[in-house]
Coordinates of C-alpha atoms in Angstrom, one line a residue:
M7 CA 168.7 74.3 91.8
N8 CA 169.5 71.1 93.6
R9 CA 167.6 72.3 96.6
I10 CA 164.5 73.0 94.5
L11 CA 164.8 69.6 92.8
R12 CA 165.0 67.9 96.2
R13 CA 161.8 69.6 97.3
L14 CA 160.2 68.0 94.2
H15 CA 161.6 64.6 95.2
L16 CA 163.9 64.7 92.1
R17 CA 167.5 63.8 92.1
P18 CA 170.0 66.6 91.5
A19 CA 172.1 66.6 88.3
P20 CA 174.8 64.0 88.7
Y21 CA 177.5 66.3 87.5
P22 CA 176.9 69.7 89.1
S23 CA 180.1 71.1 87.6
S24 CA 178.9 70.5 84.1
R25 CA 177.2 73.5 82.5
R26 CA 175.4 71.3 80.0
M27 CA 173.9 69.1 82.7
R28 CA 172.8 72.2 84.6
Y29 CA 170.9 73.4 81.6
I30 CA 169.3 69.9 81.1
A31 CA 168.3 69.9 84.8
L32 CA 166.8 73.4 84.5
A33 CA 164.9 72.4 81.3
I34 CA 163.5 69.3 83.0
F35 CA 162.4 71.4 86.0
L36 CA 160.7 74.0 83.9
L37 CA 159.0 71.3 81.8
I38 CA 157.6 69.5 84.9
T39 CA 156.5 72.8 86.4
L40 CA 154.7 74.0 83.3
T41 CA 153.2 70.6 82.4
F42 CA 151.9 69.6 85.8
F43 CA 151.9 72.4 88.3
L44 CA 151.0 75.6 86.4
P45 CA 147.7 74.3 84.7
L46 CA 146.4 73.0 88.0
H47 CA 147.3 76.2 89.8
T48 CA 145.7 78.2 87.0
K49 CA 142.4 76.2 87.1
Q50 CA 142.2 76.7 90.8
D51 CA 142.6 80.5 90.3
L52 CA 139.8 80.5 87.8
I53 CA 137.2 79.3 90.4
A54 CA 138.8 80.9 93.5
N55 CA 136.8 83.6 95.3
G56 CA 134.0 83.2 92.8
S57 CA 131.4 84.3 95.3
S58 CA 133.1 87.5 96.5
S59 CA 135.2 89.0 93.8
P60 CA 133.9 92.3 92.4
S61 CA 133.1 92.1 88.7
R62 CA 135.6 93.8 86.3
F63 CA 132.8 94.3 83.7
R64 CA 130.2 97.0 83.5
I65 CA 127.3 95.8 81.4
Q66 CA 124.3 97.9 82.2
F67 CA 123.4 101.4 81.0
A68 CA 124.0 104.1 83.6
F69 CA 120.3 104.6 84.5
Q70 CA 119.2 107.9 86.0
G71 CA 115.9 108.8 87.8
E72 CA 112.5 108.4 86.3
S73 CA 109.4 110.6 86.3
R74 CA 106.5 109.9 88.6
S75 CA 104.2 108.9 85.8
A76 CA 106.8 106.5 84.2
K77 CA 107.4 104.9 87.6
R78 CA 103.7 104.5 88.2
I79 CA 103.2 102.8 84.8
R80 CA 106.3 100.6 85.3
Q81 CA 105.2 99.5 88.8
H82 CA 101.7 98.7 87.6
R83 CA 103.1 96.5 84.8
Q84 CA 105.5 94.8 87.2
Q85 CA 102.6 93.9 89.5
Q86 CA 100.6 92.5 86.6
V87 CA 103.5 90.2 85.9
R88 CA 103.9 89.3 89.6
Q89 CA 100.2 88.4 89.8
A90 CA 100.4 86.3 86.6
F91 CA 103.3 84.4 88.2
L92 CA 101.6 83.9 91.5
R93 CA 98.4 82.6 89.8
A94 CA 100.3 80.0 87.8
W95 CA 102.4 79.0 90.8
K96 CA 99.3 78.4 92.9
G97 CA 97.9 76.3 90.1
Y98 CA 101.0 74.2 90.1
K99 CA 101.0 74.0 93.9
K100 CA 97.4 72.9 94.0
Y101 CA 97.4 70.3 91.2
A102 CA 101.0 69.2 90.8
W103 CA 103.0 69.9 93.9
L104 CA 106.4 68.0 93.9
H105 CA 105.8 66.8 90.4
D106 CA 107.7 68.3 87.4
E107 CA 104.9 70.0 85.6
V108 CA 101.2 70.9 86.0
T109 CA 98.9 70.2 83.1
P110 CA 97.1 73.5 82.9
L111 CA 93.9 72.4 81.2
S112 CA 93.1 69.1 82.9
G113 CA 94.6 69.8 86.4
G114 CA 97.0 66.8 86.3
H115 CA 100.7 66.5 86.3
R116 CA 103.6 65.2 84.3
D117 CA 107.1 64.1 85.3
P118 CA 109.4 64.2 82.2
Y119 CA 112.5 65.3 84.0
A120 CA 113.3 62.6 86.6
G121 CA 110.4 63.5 88.8
W122 CA 112.3 65.9 91.1
A123 CA 109.7 68.7 91.0
A124 CA 111.2 70.6 88.1
T125 CA 108.7 73.5 88.2
L126 CA 109.3 74.0 91.9
V127 CA 113.1 73.9 91.8
D128 CA 113.4 75.8 88.5
G129 CA 111.2 78.6 89.8
L130 CA 112.9 79.2 93.1
D131 CA 114.9 82.3 92.1
S132 CA 111.8 83.8 90.5
L133 CA 109.9 83.4 93.8
Y134 CA 112.7 85.2 95.7
I135 CA 113.2 88.0 93.1
M136 CA 109.4 88.8 93.1
G137 CA 109.4 89.0 96.9
L138 CA 107.0 86.0 97.3
Q139 CA 108.6 85.0 100.6
D140 CA 105.8 82.8 102.0
E141 CA 105.8 80.8 98.8
F142 CA 109.6 80.7 98.7
D143 CA 109.7 79.4 102.3
S144 CA 107.0 76.7 101.5
A145 CA 109.1 75.6 98.5
L146 CA 112.2 75.4 100.6
E147 CA 110.4 73.2 103.1
A148 CA 109.3 70.9 100.3
L149 CA 112.8 70.9 98.8
K150 CA 114.0 69.1 102.0
S151 CA 112.1 66.0 100.9
I152 CA 113.7 65.7 97.5
N153 CA 116.6 63.2 97.3
F154 CA 118.8 64.3 94.4
S155 CA 120.9 61.1 94.7
R156 CA 118.0 59.0 93.6
P157 CA 115.9 59.9 90.6
N158 CA 112.3 58.9 90.2
A159 CA 113.1 57.6 86.7
D160 CA 115.4 55.1 85.1
R161 CA 117.0 57.6 82.7
V162 CA 118.2 61.1 83.6
P163 CA 118.6 63.7 80.8
V164 CA 121.9 65.3 81.9
F165 CA 121.5 68.6 80.1
E166 CA 117.8 69.2 81.1
T167 CA 118.5 68.2 84.7
T168 CA 121.5 70.6 84.8
I169 CA 119.7 73.6 83.4
R170 CA 116.4 73.2 85.2
Y171 CA 117.5 71.7 88.6
L172 CA 121.1 72.6 89.2
G173 CA 120.6 76.0 87.6
G174 CA 117.5 76.6 89.7
L175 CA 119.2 75.7 92.9
L176 CA 122.3 77.8 92.3
G177 CA 120.3 80.8 90.9
A178 CA 118.2 80.9 94.0
Y179 CA 121.2 80.6 96.3
D180 CA 122.9 83.5 94.6
V181 CA 120.0 85.9 94.3
S182 CA 119.2 85.3 98.0
G183 CA 122.7 86.2 98.9
G184 CA 123.6 82.7 100.2
K185 CA 121.2 83.0 103.1
Y186 CA 119.8 79.5 102.6
P187 CA 122.5 76.9 102.9
L188 CA 120.0 74.1 102.0
L189 CA 120.1 75.4 98.4
L190 CA 123.8 74.8 98.0
Q191 CA 123.7 71.5 99.9
K192 CA 121.1 70.2 97.4
A193 CA 123.0 71.6 94.5
D194 CA 126.1 69.8 95.6
Q195 CA 124.2 66.6 96.1
L196 CA 122.8 66.9 92.6
G197 CA 126.2 67.8 91.2
E198 CA 127.8 64.7 92.7
F199 CA 125.1 62.6 91.1
L200 CA 125.3 64.2 87.7
F201 CA 129.1 64.1 87.7
Q202 CA 129.0 60.4 87.5
A203 CA 127.8 60.8 83.9
F204 CA 131.2 62.4 83.2
D205 CA 133.0 59.2 83.9
T206 CA 133.6 58.3 80.3
P207 CA 136.9 57.6 78.5
N208 CA 137.1 61.1 76.9
G209 CA 135.4 63.0 79.7
I210 CA 132.3 63.9 77.6
P211 CA 129.3 63.1 79.7
A212 CA 126.6 60.7 78.4
P213 CA 123.6 62.7 77.3
Y214 CA 121.3 60.3 79.1
Y215 CA 122.4 58.7 82.3
W216 CA 121.0 55.3 83.0
W217 CA 122.0 55.5 86.6
Q218 CA 121.1 51.9 87.6
R219 CA 123.3 50.3 84.9
G220 CA 126.7 51.4 86.2
N221 CA 129.3 51.9 83.4
Q222 CA 126.9 50.4 80.8
G223 CA 124.7 53.5 81.4
L224 CA 127.6 55.8 80.3
E225 CA 128.2 54.8 76.7
G226 CA 129.0 57.6 74.2
E227 CA 126.6 58.1 71.3
G228 CA 126.4 59.4 67.8
G229 CA 123.9 62.1 66.8
V230 CA 124.1 63.8 70.2
L231 CA 122.8 67.4 70.1
V232 CA 125.8 69.7 70.6
A233 CA 123.9 71.8 73.1
Q234 CA 123.6 68.7 75.3
I235 CA 127.4 68.7 75.9
G236 CA 128.2 72.3 75.4
S237 CA 125.6 73.9 77.8
L238 CA 126.8 72.6 81.1
S239 CA 129.6 75.1 81.8
L240 CA 127.8 77.8 83.7
E241 CA 126.1 75.5 86.3
F242 CA 129.1 73.3 87.0
T243 CA 131.5 76.3 87.1
R244 CA 129.3 78.1 89.6
L245 CA 129.1 74.9 91.7
A246 CA 132.9 74.7 91.6
Q247 CA 133.2 78.3 92.7
L248 CA 130.7 77.9 95.6
T249 CA 131.9 74.5 96.9
G250 CA 135.6 74.8 96.1
K251 CA 135.4 71.4 94.4
R252 CA 137.7 71.8 91.4
K253 CA 136.6 68.5 89.8
Y254 CA 133.4 70.2 88.6
F255 CA 135.3 72.8 86.7
D256 CA 137.9 70.3 85.5
G257 CA 135.0 68.2 84.0
I258 CA 133.6 71.2 82.2
S259 CA 137.1 72.3 81.0
R260 CA 137.6 68.9 79.2
I261 CA 134.4 69.5 77.2
T262 CA 135.4 73.1 76.5
D263 CA 138.8 71.9 75.2
H264 CA 137.2 69.4 72.8
L265 CA 135.0 72.2 71.5
D266 CA 137.9 74.6 71.3
H267 CA 140.1 72.3 69.3
A268 CA 137.3 71.4 66.9
Q269 CA 136.0 74.9 66.3
N270 CA 138.2 75.8 63.3
N271 CA 138.2 72.4 61.8
T272 CA 134.4 71.9 61.3
L273 CA 132.8 72.1 57.9
I274 CA 132.0 75.8 58.7
P275 CA 135.0 77.0 60.7
G276 CA 134.1 79.0 63.8
L277 CA 130.8 77.1 64.2
W278 CA 129.9 73.7 65.5
P279 CA 127.4 71.4 63.8
S280 CA 124.1 70.7 65.5
Q281 CA 125.0 67.1 66.2
V282 CA 128.2 65.4 67.5
D283 CA 129.4 61.9 67.9
T284 CA 130.6 61.9 71.5
R285 CA 132.7 58.7 71.1
G286 CA 135.4 60.6 69.3
P287 CA 134.3 63.3 69.6
S288 CA 133.6 64.0 66.0
F289 CA 132.1 67.2 64.7
D290 CA 131.8 66.4 61.0
S291 CA 128.0 66.9 60.6
S292 CA 126.9 69.3 57.8
A293 CA 123.9 71.0 59.5
F294 CA 124.5 74.2 61.5
T295 CA 122.0 76.3 63.5
L296 CA 121.8 78.8 66.3
G297 CA 118.4 77.4 67.3
A298 CA 117.3 74.1 68.7
W299 CA 120.1 71.5 69.2
A300 CA 122.9 74.1 69.4
D301 CA 121.5 77.3 70.9
S302 CA 122.8 77.4 74.5
L303 CA 126.3 76.2 73.5
Y304 CA 126.8 79.7 71.9
E305 CA 124.8 81.5 74.6
Y306 CA 127.1 80.2 77.4
L307 CA 130.4 81.4 75.8
P308 CA 130.2 85.1 76.7
K309 CA 128.3 84.3 79.9
E310 CA 131.0 81.9 81.0
H311 CA 133.6 84.6 80.4
L312 CA 131.6 86.9 82.7
L313 CA 131.2 84.2 85.3
L314 CA 134.9 83.6 85.4
N315 CA 135.4 87.4 85.6
G316 CA 137.7 87.4 82.5
K317 CA 140.4 85.3 84.2
T318 CA 140.8 83.3 81.0
D319 CA 140.2 84.4 77.4
Q320 CA 139.3 80.9 76.2
Y321 CA 135.6 81.4 76.2
L322 CA 135.7 84.9 74.8
Q323 CA 138.0 83.9 72.0
M324 CA 135.7 81.0 71.1
Y325 CA 132.7 83.4 71.2
R326 CA 134.5 85.9 68.9
A327 CA 135.3 83.2 66.4
A328 CA 131.7 82.0 66.4
L329 CA 130.3 85.5 66.1
D330 CA 132.5 86.2 63.1
S331 CA 131.1 83.2 61.2
A332 CA 127.6 83.9 62.4
V333 CA 127.7 87.4 61.1
K334 CA 129.1 86.2 57.8
Y335 CA 126.8 83.2 57.3
H336 CA 123.9 83.0 59.8
F337 CA 122.5 86.5 60.1
F338 CA 120.3 87.8 57.2
R339 CA 118.0 90.7 56.6
P340 CA 114.5 89.6 55.7
K341 CA 112.1 91.0 53.2
T342 CA 109.2 92.5 55.2
P343 CA 106.3 94.7 54.7
G344 CA 107.6 98.2 55.2
D345 CA 111.2 97.1 54.6
Q346 CA 112.2 97.1 58.3
D347 CA 115.9 97.2 59.0
I348 CA 116.0 94.0 61.1
L349 CA 118.0 90.7 61.2
F350 CA 117.2 87.1 61.8
P351 CA 119.5 84.1 62.4
G352 CA 119.0 81.4 59.8
S353 CA 120.2 77.8 59.6
L354 CA 123.1 76.6 57.4
E355 CA 124.1 73.5 55.4
A356 CA 127.8 73.0 54.7
R357 CA 128.5 72.1 51.1
G358 CA 131.8 71.2 49.4
N359 CA 134.4 73.9 49.5
G360 CA 132.1 76.7 48.7
Q361 CA 129.8 79.1 50.6
P362 CA 127.5 77.5 53.2
A363 CA 123.9 77.3 52.0
L364 CA 121.5 79.5 54.0
R365 CA 118.1 78.3 54.9
T366 CA 115.9 81.2 56.0
E367 CA 114.4 79.2 58.8
V368 CA 113.8 81.2 61.9
Q369 CA 113.2 79.7 65.4
H370 CA 111.8 81.2 68.5
L371 CA 114.6 79.3 70.4
A372 CA 117.1 81.4 68.4
C373 CA 115.7 84.7 69.7
F374 CA 118.3 84.5 72.5
V375 CA 120.9 85.6 70.0
G376 CA 120.1 89.3 70.3
G377 CA 120.8 89.3 74.0
M378 CA 123.9 87.2 73.5
V379 CA 125.4 89.5 70.9
G380 CA 124.4 92.5 73.2
L381 CA 126.4 91.0 76.1
G382 CA 129.2 90.2 73.8
A383 CA 129.2 93.8 72.5
R384 CA 129.9 95.0 76.1
L385 CA 132.7 92.5 76.5
N386 CA 134.2 93.6 73.2
D387 CA 133.4 97.3 73.7
S388 CA 131.9 97.3 70.2
P389 CA 129.1 99.7 69.2
E390 CA 128.9 97.9 65.9
E391 CA 128.0 94.6 67.6
L392 CA 125.4 96.3 69.8
A393 CA 123.8 97.6 66.6
I394 CA 123.6 94.1 65.3
A395 CA 122.2 92.9 68.6
I396 CA 119.4 95.5 68.5
K397 CA 118.5 94.5 64.9
L398 CA 118.4 90.8 65.9
T399 CA 116.1 91.6 68.9
E400 CA 113.9 93.8 66.7
G401 CA 113.5 90.9 64.3
C402 CA 111.9 88.7 67.0
V403 CA 109.7 91.6 68.1
W404 CA 108.6 92.0 64.5
A405 CA 107.6 88.3 64.4
Y406 CA 105.4 88.9 67.5
Q407 CA 103.8 91.9 66.0
N408 CA 102.9 90.3 62.7
T409 CA 100.6 87.4 63.6
A410 CA 96.9 87.5 64.4
S411 CA 97.6 86.6 68.0
G412 CA 100.5 88.9 68.5
I413 CA 102.8 86.0 69.3
M414 CA 105.8 84.7 67.4
P415 CA 105.5 81.2 65.8
E416 CA 107.9 78.5 67.0
V417 CA 109.5 78.0 63.5
F418 CA 108.8 79.9 60.3
Y419 CA 110.5 80.8 57.0
I420 CA 110.9 84.3 55.5
D421 CA 112.5 85.5 52.3
D422 CA 116.0 87.1 52.7
C423 CA 117.1 90.2 50.9
P424 CA 119.6 89.7 48.1
S425 CA 123.2 90.8 48.7
D426 CA 122.6 93.4 46.0
G427 CA 119.5 94.7 44.3
S428 CA 116.0 95.4 45.5
C429 CA 114.7 94.2 48.8
E430 CA 111.1 95.2 48.1
W431 CA 108.5 92.9 49.7
T432 CA 105.4 91.6 47.9
D433 CA 102.7 89.3 49.2
E434 CA 103.0 86.9 46.4
G435 CA 103.7 83.4 47.6
H436 CA 103.4 84.4 51.3
V437 CA 101.2 83.1 54.0
E438 CA 97.6 84.4 53.5
P439 CA 98.3 86.7 50.5
G440 CA 97.1 90.2 51.2
H441 CA 97.7 89.8 54.9
E442 CA 100.9 91.5 56.0
Y443 CA 102.4 88.7 57.9
G444 CA 105.6 88.7 55.7
F445 CA 106.2 85.0 56.4
T446 CA 106.7 82.7 53.5
R447 CA 105.9 79.5 55.4
I448 CA 105.1 78.7 59.0
L449 CA 106.6 75.3 59.8
D450 CA 105.5 75.1 63.5
P451 CA 102.8 77.7 64.4
S452 CA 102.8 76.9 68.2
Y453 CA 103.9 79.0 71.1
Q454 CA 105.4 77.0 73.9
L455 CA 105.6 79.7 76.6
R456 CA 109.3 80.2 75.6
P457 CA 111.5 82.9 77.2
E458 CA 114.1 83.7 74.5
A459 CA 112.5 86.7 72.9
I460 CA 111.7 88.5 76.1
E461 CA 115.1 87.6 77.5
S462 CA 116.7 89.6 74.6
V463 CA 114.2 92.5 75.0
F464 CA 115.1 92.6 78.7
I465 CA 118.8 92.6 78.0
M466 CA 118.4 95.3 75.4
Y467 CA 116.6 97.5 77.9
R468 CA 119.3 97.0 80.5
L469 CA 122.1 97.7 77.9
T470 CA 120.6 100.7 76.3
G471 CA 118.3 102.3 78.9
N472 CA 115.8 102.9 76.1
P473 CA 112.2 102.6 77.5
I474 CA 110.9 101.6 74.0
W475 CA 112.0 98.1 75.0
Q476 CA 109.6 98.2 77.9
E477 CA 106.8 99.1 75.6
K478 CA 107.6 96.3 73.2
G479 CA 107.8 93.8 76.1
W480 CA 104.5 95.0 77.5
N481 CA 102.8 94.4 74.2
M482 CA 104.3 90.9 74.1
F483 CA 103.1 90.2 77.7
Q484 CA 99.6 91.3 77.0
A485 CA 99.3 89.1 73.9
I486 CA 100.8 86.1 75.7
M487 CA 98.5 86.4 78.7
K488 CA 95.4 86.9 76.5
H489 CA 95.9 83.6 74.7
T490 CA 97.6 81.3 77.2
M491 CA 95.7 81.9 80.5
T492 CA 93.6 78.9 81.7
P493 CA 91.5 78.5 84.9
I494 CA 94.6 76.8 86.5
A495 CA 97.7 78.4 85.1
N496 CA 99.0 79.1 81.5
A497 CA 99.1 76.8 78.5
R498 CA 101.1 76.6 75.3
I499 CA 99.0 77.3 72.2
S500 CA 99.0 75.3 69.0
D501 CA 98.6 78.0 66.3
V502 CA 99.6 81.6 66.8
T503 CA 98.3 82.6 63.3
G504 CA 94.7 82.4 64.6
A505 CA 93.0 85.2 66.5
K506 CA 91.7 82.6 69.0
P507 CA 94.3 79.9 69.1
K508 CA 93.7 76.5 70.7
Q509 CA 95.4 75.8 74.0
D510 CA 97.4 72.6 74.6
D511 CA 97.7 70.9 78.0
S512 CA 101.3 71.8 78.8
M513 CA 103.2 74.3 80.9
E514 CA 107.0 73.7 81.1
S515 CA 109.0 74.9 84.0
F516 CA 110.7 77.7 82.1
W517 CA 107.4 79.6 82.0
L518 CA 107.9 80.5 85.7
A519 CA 111.6 80.2 85.9
E520 CA 112.5 82.3 82.9
T521 CA 109.7 83.8 80.8
L522 CA 107.8 85.6 83.6
K523 CA 111.1 86.4 85.4
Y524 CA 112.4 88.3 82.4
F525 CA 109.0 90.1 82.1
Y526 CA 109.2 91.0 85.8
L527 CA 112.8 92.2 85.6
L528 CA 112.0 94.3 82.5
F529 CA 109.7 96.4 84.7
S530 CA 111.9 96.4 87.9
E531 CA 114.4 98.9 89.1
P532 CA 117.6 98.4 87.1
D533 CA 119.6 97.4 90.2
L534 CA 117.4 94.4 90.9
V535 CA 119.5 91.5 89.6
S536 CA 121.9 93.9 87.8
L537 CA 123.7 92.5 84.9
D538 CA 126.8 94.0 86.3
N539 CA 126.6 91.5 89.2
F540 CA 124.7 88.5 88.0
V541 CA 125.0 86.1 85.0
L542 CA 121.5 84.9 84.1

């Protein structure tokens, strides 16, 4: 014992013959070890060998061969998606190269995300996945000129910069097998810059980093969207795994611990409110959602468990607690023409000590939930959860099928079925009585080129192997292309309830980085970016 204590630069017990003092010394030794050495060692283990360890999880369906006719159809559809991507990419390249976004109607550009060429960086992995090597090489050459230590804006949105830029760089590095060191070098440069926003008293990063103001640009705020602090874990964990810099994972772990400790003490235990006061942090808001403001916080929980290869149960336990409450309160069966057996995630308002009040507001942003629950079903080995995931994904597909354009609205309301009694649908009080929309009110009729619905459709196909998901996805793709294509690229549309909706002059980076990527992977061979090997 004394020899061990000397190695730790501690004095041995002054009375070695005393049994009591020996016990005290042993207790001190164990306390020091457990408090200081074990957690650090454990955290290092969590990120060690992150680029080479085989996954312990099997996510995808065991696909077999396909018929010649099925292969021909699939490959034709895949090429249609590839051509759509290439066309929009060339529009960006011609009119907005090295800017964040192209304006697809006017042929101009916008720079809402620090002016570091968001569309270029965010779309790098899609270029590689689709085999567009010449365009990928051109983008890499342009990437050399981007200095991620110096933004082209005074204020940097930490969350958006992390998911679009850091995620884009790391995603491209991984899908290309690490063949392009420049990608990791730029990711680390950006990570070092963004990590300055974590230098706050409680370790929760400022949602917006005024990088030229020093510490004054790092003040905590009230009313911060919980997704802004809870959706950084995947990118910074992966950066820690690839660089070996534990500080990135330590920074994320502090946020996770705050969320973990608060989870069962919110106004709806198991769930986090949509806004948080980061100065505490305080999670006492009464509004809860799985859509905008909170979405990716939940999405990242099972994905982080996968990324860490199950080396810690923290994220999985947090996900399970959240899912239990979501199933109990968020998910509802809607009244629809034909009485479909589908589910939607609604929004909640906490009230008193009673049952949370459900608002049957459905958001396109929340369509990721089907895919999330599907991945979680694999982690939990739960056929019951997979059935829920299928119904949630079917709900978003239904919303695409039941508008004049064939595209789901951004936000709408729909009646929920009562817990007991009839769930028969009538058109009374609904949008356009007599027309089988089924919606009671459409709050935001736009389509913003979002990926969430097709992401879940893609995941359902890879989980179940059922080709019906490819058919559903193809119908979605055709409707989207019909209404969003412009002479330059693709544009968001303002009202999906019209047969000929008006286009708006906007194309966000996720159109190329996510939406078209998921369409392409839906029609690819199942081993291309296998969910057994990659976390998307």
